[in-house]
Coordinates of C-alpha atoms in Angstrom, one line a residue:
X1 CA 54.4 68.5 -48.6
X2 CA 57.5 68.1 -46.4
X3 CA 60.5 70.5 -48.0
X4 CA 62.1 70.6 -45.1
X5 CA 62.7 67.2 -44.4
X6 CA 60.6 67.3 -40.9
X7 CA 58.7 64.4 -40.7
X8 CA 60.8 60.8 -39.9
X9 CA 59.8 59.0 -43.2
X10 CA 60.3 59.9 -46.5
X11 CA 57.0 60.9 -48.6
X12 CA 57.6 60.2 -52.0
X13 CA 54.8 59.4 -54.4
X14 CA 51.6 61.8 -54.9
X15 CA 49.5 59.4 -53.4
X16 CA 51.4 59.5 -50.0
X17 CA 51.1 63.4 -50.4
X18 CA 47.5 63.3 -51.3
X19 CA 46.9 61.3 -48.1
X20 CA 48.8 63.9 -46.0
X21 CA 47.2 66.5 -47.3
X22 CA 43.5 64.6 -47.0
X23 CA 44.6 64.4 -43.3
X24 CA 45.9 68.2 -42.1
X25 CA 42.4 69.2 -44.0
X26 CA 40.4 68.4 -41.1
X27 CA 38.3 66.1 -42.9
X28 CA 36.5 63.3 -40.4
X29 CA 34.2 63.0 -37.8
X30 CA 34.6 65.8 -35.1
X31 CA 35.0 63.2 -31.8
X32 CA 37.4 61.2 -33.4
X33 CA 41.1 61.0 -32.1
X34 CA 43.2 61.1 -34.5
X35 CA 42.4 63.7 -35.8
X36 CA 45.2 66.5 -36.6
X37 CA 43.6 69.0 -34.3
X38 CA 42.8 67.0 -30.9
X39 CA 47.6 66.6 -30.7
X40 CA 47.4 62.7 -32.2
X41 CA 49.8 63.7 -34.8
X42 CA 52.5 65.2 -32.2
X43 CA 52.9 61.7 -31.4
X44 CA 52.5 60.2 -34.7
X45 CA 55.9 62.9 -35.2
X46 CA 57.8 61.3 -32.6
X47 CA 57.5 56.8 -33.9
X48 CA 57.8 55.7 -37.3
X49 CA 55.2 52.9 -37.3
X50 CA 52.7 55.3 -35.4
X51 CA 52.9 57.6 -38.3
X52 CA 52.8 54.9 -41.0
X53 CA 50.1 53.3 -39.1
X54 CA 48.1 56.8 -38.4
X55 CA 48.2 57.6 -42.7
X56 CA 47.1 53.9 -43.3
X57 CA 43.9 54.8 -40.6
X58 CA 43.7 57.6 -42.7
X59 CA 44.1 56.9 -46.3
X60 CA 41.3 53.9 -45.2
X61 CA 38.4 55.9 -44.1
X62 CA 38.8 58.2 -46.7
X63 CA 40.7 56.6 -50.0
X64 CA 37.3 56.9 -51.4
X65 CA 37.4 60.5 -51.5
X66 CA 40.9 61.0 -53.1
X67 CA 41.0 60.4 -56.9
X68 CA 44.9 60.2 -56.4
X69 CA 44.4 57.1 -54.5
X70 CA 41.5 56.0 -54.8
X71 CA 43.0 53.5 -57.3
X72 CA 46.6 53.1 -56.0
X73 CA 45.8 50.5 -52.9
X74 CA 49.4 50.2 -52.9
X75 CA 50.5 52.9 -51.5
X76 CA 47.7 52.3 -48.3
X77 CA 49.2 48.3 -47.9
X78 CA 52.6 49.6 -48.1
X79 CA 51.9 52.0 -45.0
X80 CA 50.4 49.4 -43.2
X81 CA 53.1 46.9 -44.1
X82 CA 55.7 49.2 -42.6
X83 CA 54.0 49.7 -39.5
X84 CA 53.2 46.1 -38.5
X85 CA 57.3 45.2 -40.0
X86 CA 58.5 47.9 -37.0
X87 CA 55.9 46.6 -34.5
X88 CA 56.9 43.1 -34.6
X89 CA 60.5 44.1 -34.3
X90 CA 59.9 45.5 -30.9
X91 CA 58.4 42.3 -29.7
X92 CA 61.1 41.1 -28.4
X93 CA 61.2 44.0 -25.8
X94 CA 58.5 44.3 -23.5
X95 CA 58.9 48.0 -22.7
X96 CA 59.1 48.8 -26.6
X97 CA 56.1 46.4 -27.1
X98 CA 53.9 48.3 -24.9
X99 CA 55.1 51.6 -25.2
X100 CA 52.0 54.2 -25.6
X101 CA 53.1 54.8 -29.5
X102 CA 53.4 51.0 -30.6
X103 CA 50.1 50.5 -28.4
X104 CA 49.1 53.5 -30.8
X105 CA 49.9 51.8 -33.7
X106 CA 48.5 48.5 -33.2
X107 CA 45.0 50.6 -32.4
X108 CA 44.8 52.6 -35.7
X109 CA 45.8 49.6 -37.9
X110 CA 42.9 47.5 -35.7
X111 CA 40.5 50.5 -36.3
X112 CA 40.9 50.8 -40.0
X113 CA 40.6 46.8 -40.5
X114 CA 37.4 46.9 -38.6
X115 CA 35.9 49.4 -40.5
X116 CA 37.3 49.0 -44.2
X117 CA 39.2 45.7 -44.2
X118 CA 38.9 42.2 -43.2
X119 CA 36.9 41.4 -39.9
X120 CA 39.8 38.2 -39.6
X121 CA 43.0 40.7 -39.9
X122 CA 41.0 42.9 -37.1
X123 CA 40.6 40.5 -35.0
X124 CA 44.6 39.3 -34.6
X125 CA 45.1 43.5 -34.0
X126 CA 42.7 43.4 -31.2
X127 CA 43.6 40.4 -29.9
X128 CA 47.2 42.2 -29.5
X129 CA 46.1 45.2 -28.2
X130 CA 44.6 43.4 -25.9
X131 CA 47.6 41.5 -24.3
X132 CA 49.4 44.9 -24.9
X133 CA 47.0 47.0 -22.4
X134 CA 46.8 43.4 -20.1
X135 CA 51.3 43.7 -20.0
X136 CA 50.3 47.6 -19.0
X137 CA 47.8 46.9 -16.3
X138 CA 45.0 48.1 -18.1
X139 CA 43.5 51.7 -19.9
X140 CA 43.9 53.7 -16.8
X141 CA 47.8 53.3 -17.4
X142 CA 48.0 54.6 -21.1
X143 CA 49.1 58.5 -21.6
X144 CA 48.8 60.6 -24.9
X145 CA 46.2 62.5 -22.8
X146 CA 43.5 60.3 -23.7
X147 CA 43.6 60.2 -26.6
X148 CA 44.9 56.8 -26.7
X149 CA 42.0 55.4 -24.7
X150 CA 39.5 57.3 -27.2
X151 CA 40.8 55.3 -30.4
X152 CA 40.9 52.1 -28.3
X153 CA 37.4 52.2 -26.9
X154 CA 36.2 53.2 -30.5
X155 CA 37.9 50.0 -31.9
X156 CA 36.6 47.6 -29.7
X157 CA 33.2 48.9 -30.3
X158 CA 33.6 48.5 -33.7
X159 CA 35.5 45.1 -33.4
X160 CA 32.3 43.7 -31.7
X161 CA 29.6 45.1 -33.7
X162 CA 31.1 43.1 -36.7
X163 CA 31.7 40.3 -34.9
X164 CA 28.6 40.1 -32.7
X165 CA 30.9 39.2 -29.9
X166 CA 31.5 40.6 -26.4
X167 CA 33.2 44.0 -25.7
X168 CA 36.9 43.0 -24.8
X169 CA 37.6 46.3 -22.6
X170 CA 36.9 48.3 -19.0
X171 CA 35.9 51.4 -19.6
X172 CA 35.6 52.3 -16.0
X173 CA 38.5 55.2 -17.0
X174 CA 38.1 56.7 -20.6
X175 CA 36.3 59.8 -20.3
X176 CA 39.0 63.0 -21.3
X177 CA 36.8 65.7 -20.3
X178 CA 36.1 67.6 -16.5
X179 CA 32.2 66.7 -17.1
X180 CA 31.7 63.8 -15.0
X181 CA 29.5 61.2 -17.5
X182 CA 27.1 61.2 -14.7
X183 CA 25.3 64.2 -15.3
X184 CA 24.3 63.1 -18.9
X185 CA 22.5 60.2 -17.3
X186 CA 20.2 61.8 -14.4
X187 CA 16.7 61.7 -15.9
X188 CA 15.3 64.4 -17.9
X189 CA 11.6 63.3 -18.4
X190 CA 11.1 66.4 -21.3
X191 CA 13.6 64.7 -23.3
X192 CA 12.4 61.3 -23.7
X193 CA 11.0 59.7 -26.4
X194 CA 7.7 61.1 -27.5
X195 CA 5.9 58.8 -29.4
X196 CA 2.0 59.1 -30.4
X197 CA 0.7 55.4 -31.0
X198 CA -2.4 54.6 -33.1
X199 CA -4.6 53.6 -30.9
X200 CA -4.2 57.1 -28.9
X201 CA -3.2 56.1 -25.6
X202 CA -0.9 58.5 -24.0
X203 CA 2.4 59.2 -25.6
X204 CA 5.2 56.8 -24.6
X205 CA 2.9 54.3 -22.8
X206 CA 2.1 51.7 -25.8
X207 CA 5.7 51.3 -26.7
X208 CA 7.3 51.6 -22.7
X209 CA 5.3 49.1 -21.4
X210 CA 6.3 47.0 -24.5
X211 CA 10.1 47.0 -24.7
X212 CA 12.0 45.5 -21.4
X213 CA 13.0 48.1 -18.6
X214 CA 16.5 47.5 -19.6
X215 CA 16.7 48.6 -23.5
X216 CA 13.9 51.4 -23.1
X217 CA 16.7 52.8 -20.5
X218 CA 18.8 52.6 -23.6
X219 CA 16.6 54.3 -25.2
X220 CA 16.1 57.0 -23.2
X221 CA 19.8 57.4 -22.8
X222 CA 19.6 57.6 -26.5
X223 CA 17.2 60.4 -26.5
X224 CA 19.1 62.6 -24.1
X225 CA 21.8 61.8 -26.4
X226 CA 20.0 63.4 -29.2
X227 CA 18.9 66.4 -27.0
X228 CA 22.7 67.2 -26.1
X229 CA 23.6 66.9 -30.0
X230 CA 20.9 69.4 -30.9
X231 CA 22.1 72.0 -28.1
X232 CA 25.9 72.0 -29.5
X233 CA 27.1 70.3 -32.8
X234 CA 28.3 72.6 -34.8
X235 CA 31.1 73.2 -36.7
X236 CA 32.7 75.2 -34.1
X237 CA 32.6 73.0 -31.5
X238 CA 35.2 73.4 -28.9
X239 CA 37.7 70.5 -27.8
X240 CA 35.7 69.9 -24.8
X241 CA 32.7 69.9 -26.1
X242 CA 33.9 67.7 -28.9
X243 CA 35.2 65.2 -27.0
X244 CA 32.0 65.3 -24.2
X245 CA 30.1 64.2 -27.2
X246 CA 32.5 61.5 -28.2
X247 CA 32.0 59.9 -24.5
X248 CA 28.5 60.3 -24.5
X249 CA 28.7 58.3 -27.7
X250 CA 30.8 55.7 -26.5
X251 CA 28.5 55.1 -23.1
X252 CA 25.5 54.6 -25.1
X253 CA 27.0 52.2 -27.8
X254 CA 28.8 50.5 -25.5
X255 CA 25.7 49.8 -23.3
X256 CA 24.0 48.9 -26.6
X257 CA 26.2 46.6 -27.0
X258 CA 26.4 45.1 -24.3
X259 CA 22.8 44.1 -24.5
X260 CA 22.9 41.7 -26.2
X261 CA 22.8 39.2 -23.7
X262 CA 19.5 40.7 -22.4
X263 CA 17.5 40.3 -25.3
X264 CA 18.9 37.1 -26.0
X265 CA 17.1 35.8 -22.5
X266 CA 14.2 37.5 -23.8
X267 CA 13.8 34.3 -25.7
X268 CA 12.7 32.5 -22.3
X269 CA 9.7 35.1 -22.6
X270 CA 8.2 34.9 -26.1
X271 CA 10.6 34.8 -29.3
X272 CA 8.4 37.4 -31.2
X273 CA 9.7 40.0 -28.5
X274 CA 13.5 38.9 -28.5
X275 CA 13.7 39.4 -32.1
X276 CA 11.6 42.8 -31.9
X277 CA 13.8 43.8 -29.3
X278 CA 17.0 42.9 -31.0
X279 CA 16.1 44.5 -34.4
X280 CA 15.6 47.6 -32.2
X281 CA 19.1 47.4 -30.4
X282 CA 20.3 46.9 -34.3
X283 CA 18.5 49.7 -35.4
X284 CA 19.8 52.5 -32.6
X285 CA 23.5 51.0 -33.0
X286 CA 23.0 51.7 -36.7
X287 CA 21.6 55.1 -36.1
X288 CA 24.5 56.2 -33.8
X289 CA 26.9 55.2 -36.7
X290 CA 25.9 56.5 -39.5
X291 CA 23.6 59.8 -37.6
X292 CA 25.4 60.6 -34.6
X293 CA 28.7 59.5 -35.5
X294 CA 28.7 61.8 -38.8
X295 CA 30.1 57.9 -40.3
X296 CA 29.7 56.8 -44.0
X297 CA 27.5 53.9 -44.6
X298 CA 30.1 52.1 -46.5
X299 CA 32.2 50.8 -43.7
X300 CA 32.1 47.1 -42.8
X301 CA 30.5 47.7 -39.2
X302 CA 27.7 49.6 -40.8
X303 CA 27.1 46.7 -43.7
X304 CA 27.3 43.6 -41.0
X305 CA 24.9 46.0 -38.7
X306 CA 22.0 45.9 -41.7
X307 CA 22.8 42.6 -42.6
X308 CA 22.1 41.4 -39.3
X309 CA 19.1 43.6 -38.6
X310 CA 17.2 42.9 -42.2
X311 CA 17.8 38.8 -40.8
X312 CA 16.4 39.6 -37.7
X313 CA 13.3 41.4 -38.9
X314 CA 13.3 37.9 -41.7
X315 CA 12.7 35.9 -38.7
X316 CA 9.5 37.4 -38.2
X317 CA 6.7 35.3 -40.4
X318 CA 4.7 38.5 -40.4
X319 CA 6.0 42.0 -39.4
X320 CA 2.8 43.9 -39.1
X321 CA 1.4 41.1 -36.4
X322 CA 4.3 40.9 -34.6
X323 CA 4.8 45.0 -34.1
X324 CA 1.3 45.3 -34.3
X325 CA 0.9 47.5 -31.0
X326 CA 4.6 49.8 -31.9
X327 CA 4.0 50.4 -35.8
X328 CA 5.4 53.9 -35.5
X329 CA 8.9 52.1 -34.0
X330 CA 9.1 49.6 -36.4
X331 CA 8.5 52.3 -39.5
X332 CA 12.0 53.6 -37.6
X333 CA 13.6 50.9 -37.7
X334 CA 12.7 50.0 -41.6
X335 CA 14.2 53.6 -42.1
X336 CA 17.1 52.8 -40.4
X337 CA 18.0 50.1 -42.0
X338 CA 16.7 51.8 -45.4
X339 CA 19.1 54.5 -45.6
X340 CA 22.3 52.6 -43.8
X341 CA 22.7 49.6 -46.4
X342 CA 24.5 50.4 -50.0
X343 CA 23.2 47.0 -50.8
X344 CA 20.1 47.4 -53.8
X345 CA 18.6 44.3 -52.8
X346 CA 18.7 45.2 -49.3
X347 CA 17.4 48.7 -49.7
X348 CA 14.2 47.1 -51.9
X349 CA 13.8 44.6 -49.3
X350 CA 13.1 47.7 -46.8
X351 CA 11.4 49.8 -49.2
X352 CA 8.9 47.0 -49.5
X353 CA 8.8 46.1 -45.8
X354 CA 7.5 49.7 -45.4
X355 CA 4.7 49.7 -47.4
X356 CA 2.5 48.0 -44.8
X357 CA 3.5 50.1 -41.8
X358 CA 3.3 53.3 -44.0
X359 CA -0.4 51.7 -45.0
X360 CA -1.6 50.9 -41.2
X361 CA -0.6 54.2 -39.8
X362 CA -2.5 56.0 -42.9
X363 CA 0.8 58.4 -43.4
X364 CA 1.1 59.2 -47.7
X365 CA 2.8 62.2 -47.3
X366 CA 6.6 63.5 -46.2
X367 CA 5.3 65.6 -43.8
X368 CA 3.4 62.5 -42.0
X369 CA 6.2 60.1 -42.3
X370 CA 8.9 63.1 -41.0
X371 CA 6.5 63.7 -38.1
X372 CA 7.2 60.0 -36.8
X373 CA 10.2 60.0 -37.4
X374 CA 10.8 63.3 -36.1
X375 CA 9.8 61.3 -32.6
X376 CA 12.6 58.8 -32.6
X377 CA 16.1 60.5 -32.2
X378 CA 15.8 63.0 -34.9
X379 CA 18.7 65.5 -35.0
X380 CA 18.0 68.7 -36.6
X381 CA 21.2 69.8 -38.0
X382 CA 21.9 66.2 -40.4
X383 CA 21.0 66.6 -43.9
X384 CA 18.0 64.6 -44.0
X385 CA 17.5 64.2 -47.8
X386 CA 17.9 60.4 -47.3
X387 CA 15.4 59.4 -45.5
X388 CA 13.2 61.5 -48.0
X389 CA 14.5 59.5 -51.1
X390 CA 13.8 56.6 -49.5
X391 CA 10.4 57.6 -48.5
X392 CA 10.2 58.7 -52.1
X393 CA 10.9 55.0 -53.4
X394 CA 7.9 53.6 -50.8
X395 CA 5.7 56.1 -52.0
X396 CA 6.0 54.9 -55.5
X397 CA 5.6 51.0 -54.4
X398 CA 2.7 52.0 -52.7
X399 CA 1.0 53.9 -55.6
X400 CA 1.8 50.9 -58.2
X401 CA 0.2 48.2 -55.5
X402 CA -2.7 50.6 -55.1
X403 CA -1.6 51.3 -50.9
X404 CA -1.8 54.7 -50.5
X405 CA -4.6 56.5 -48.4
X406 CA -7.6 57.9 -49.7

């Protein structure tokens, strides 16, 4: 992998090979940073623990995938043992300390704990990025061509979806591309939501004049979201392009979020609509994770996500009553939450939590079900066999309890 002796540390084993190799593939989501083709690994080149830290990032989102590691933890702990060894020797000296590549290093060994290690190990990386970036004078002062900011705005997204806690970072300057973020939020009325409810009001009305004025905003913002992915993903992307859709992901997560406070003093209102509103602020966080964000569901962010929305929905003595004028939006979420979680128990849970939505709305076919669903974010190039085995699993429960339509 290195004959010439080119990179600064030695690799040595097949698993550290194997991990190289996984990583100059091109393998990973298209917006993300570190990624060999967006320049990340030029730096990594030029600072040992960025380039032990950017293979342990690495080797952590996709061990899975590598049969040569995929059994050799080792050889991933060993990488990130190095890294955090040469970080802590440089904190004695503040320029070192908060040089752009140990800031760098510090953010990939946060990102890959908050999505495939401990939430407690994440937590002390974050907490020293953050007095990092304070001892710069904040994100706007980072370089690495924004890069940099990119992986640190991803991690503290990440870092408070798992811990339900509040975003720690400004993101007033993170955007790395000449389309100012603006644009993507002047209203587009064609690409809203388009949602046909039961009783046959007009589309949208039913479920805009239930949700709050702040999360359908969200939601809307969601929908142009979707509209913009349809237009470009592809594999061929271009870096701007790619990187456009990477901010436009970070805006609306981040504003998702940060919502939480707002449904939480829905509570002063009526508790039945906090908890529907917070199971679907869950839900669309889920769906840009493991939809938009091309992510595997087997990360910890995506697990605590379902966890936390299937307890939400739990606190709900009776979920037909309490969506009972938004079935169509709480069949969504159910599918959200369906095809996210790896958990069985969790995935039956859902599966049976469907039946009665699937039985109001008098939908026994794909076609039916797809056509909601088709109404709520639905982005046409994602495989979508999922959601059909899932809606394969509710149509048997429904046969055996004798639910389907006649």
């Amino acid at each position: 992998m290195d004959p010439f002796k080119s990179l600064p540390i030695s690799i040595e084993t097949p698993s550290a090979e194997a991990m190289l190799q996984m990583y100059f593939s091109g393998q990973g989501p298209s917006w993300c940073p570190v990624r060999p083709e967006s320049g990340w690994f030029v730096y990594a080149l030029e600072d040992d623990a960025l380039l032990h830290a950017t293979i342990f990032h690495q080797a952590m989102y996709f061990c899975k995938a590598l049969p040569e590691i995929r059994h050799d933890y080792n050889e991933i702990w060993k990488h990130q043992t190095i890294s955090i060894t040469l970080i802590n020797e440089r904190l004695g000296n503040e320029n070192e300390a908060t040089s752009d590549a140990t800031i760098a290093a510090v953010a990939c060994l946060a990102s890959g704990e908050n999505s495939f290690g401990t939430s407690k190990t994440a937590n002390v990386h974050m907490s020293g990025l953050e007095e990092m970036i304070r001892l710069r004078g904040g994100l706007q002062n980072l370089g690495m061509q924004g890069l940099l900011n990119k992986l640190i705005i991803w991690a503290d997204q990440c870092n408070a979806a798992i811990t339900s806690s509040g975003l720690r970072f400004n993101t007033a300057y993170f955007t790395t591309t000449d389309a100012p973020l603006s644009e993507f939020l002047m209203p587009d009325p064609e690409d809203l939501l388009d949602i046909e409810v039961t009783a046959g009001a007009p589309q949208q009305s039913v479920v805009r004049q239930y949700l709050s004025d702040d999360i359908w905003k969200m939601f809307e913002g969601l929908s142009r979201l979707t509209v913009f992915i349809n237009a470009i993903a592809s594999p061929t992307m271009s870096r701007k392009d790619r990187w456009l859709l990477g901010d436009k992901l970070d805006l609306v997560e981040r504003r998702l979020l940060a919502s939480a406070n707002i449904v939480d003093s829905l509570r002063d209102i009526d508790d039945t609509y906090r908890i529907v509103h917070a199971s679907c602020r869950l839900a669309a966080i889920i769906h840009v994770h493991t939809t938009m964000r091309e992510g595997a569901n087997t990360n910890h962010v995506v697990a605590n996500l379902v966890q936390r929305l299937r307890s939400s929905l739990l606190e709900l003595p009776d979920l037909s009553s309490a969506w009972s004028m938004v079935q169509e939006l709480l069949l969504w979420v159910l599918f959200v939450g369906g095809i996210a979680t790896i958990v069985p128990l969790e995935r039956t849970w859902f599966v049976e939590a469907l039946v009665e939505p699937c039985t109001t709305l008098r939908v026994q076919t794909w076609d039916a079900v797809s056509g909601i669903l088709k109404t709520f974010f639905w982005i046409d190039k994602v495989d979508n066999s999922k959601e059909f085995g899932l809606w394969q699993e509710v149509l048997a429960v429904m046969s055996a309890r004798g639910s389907t339509v006649t």
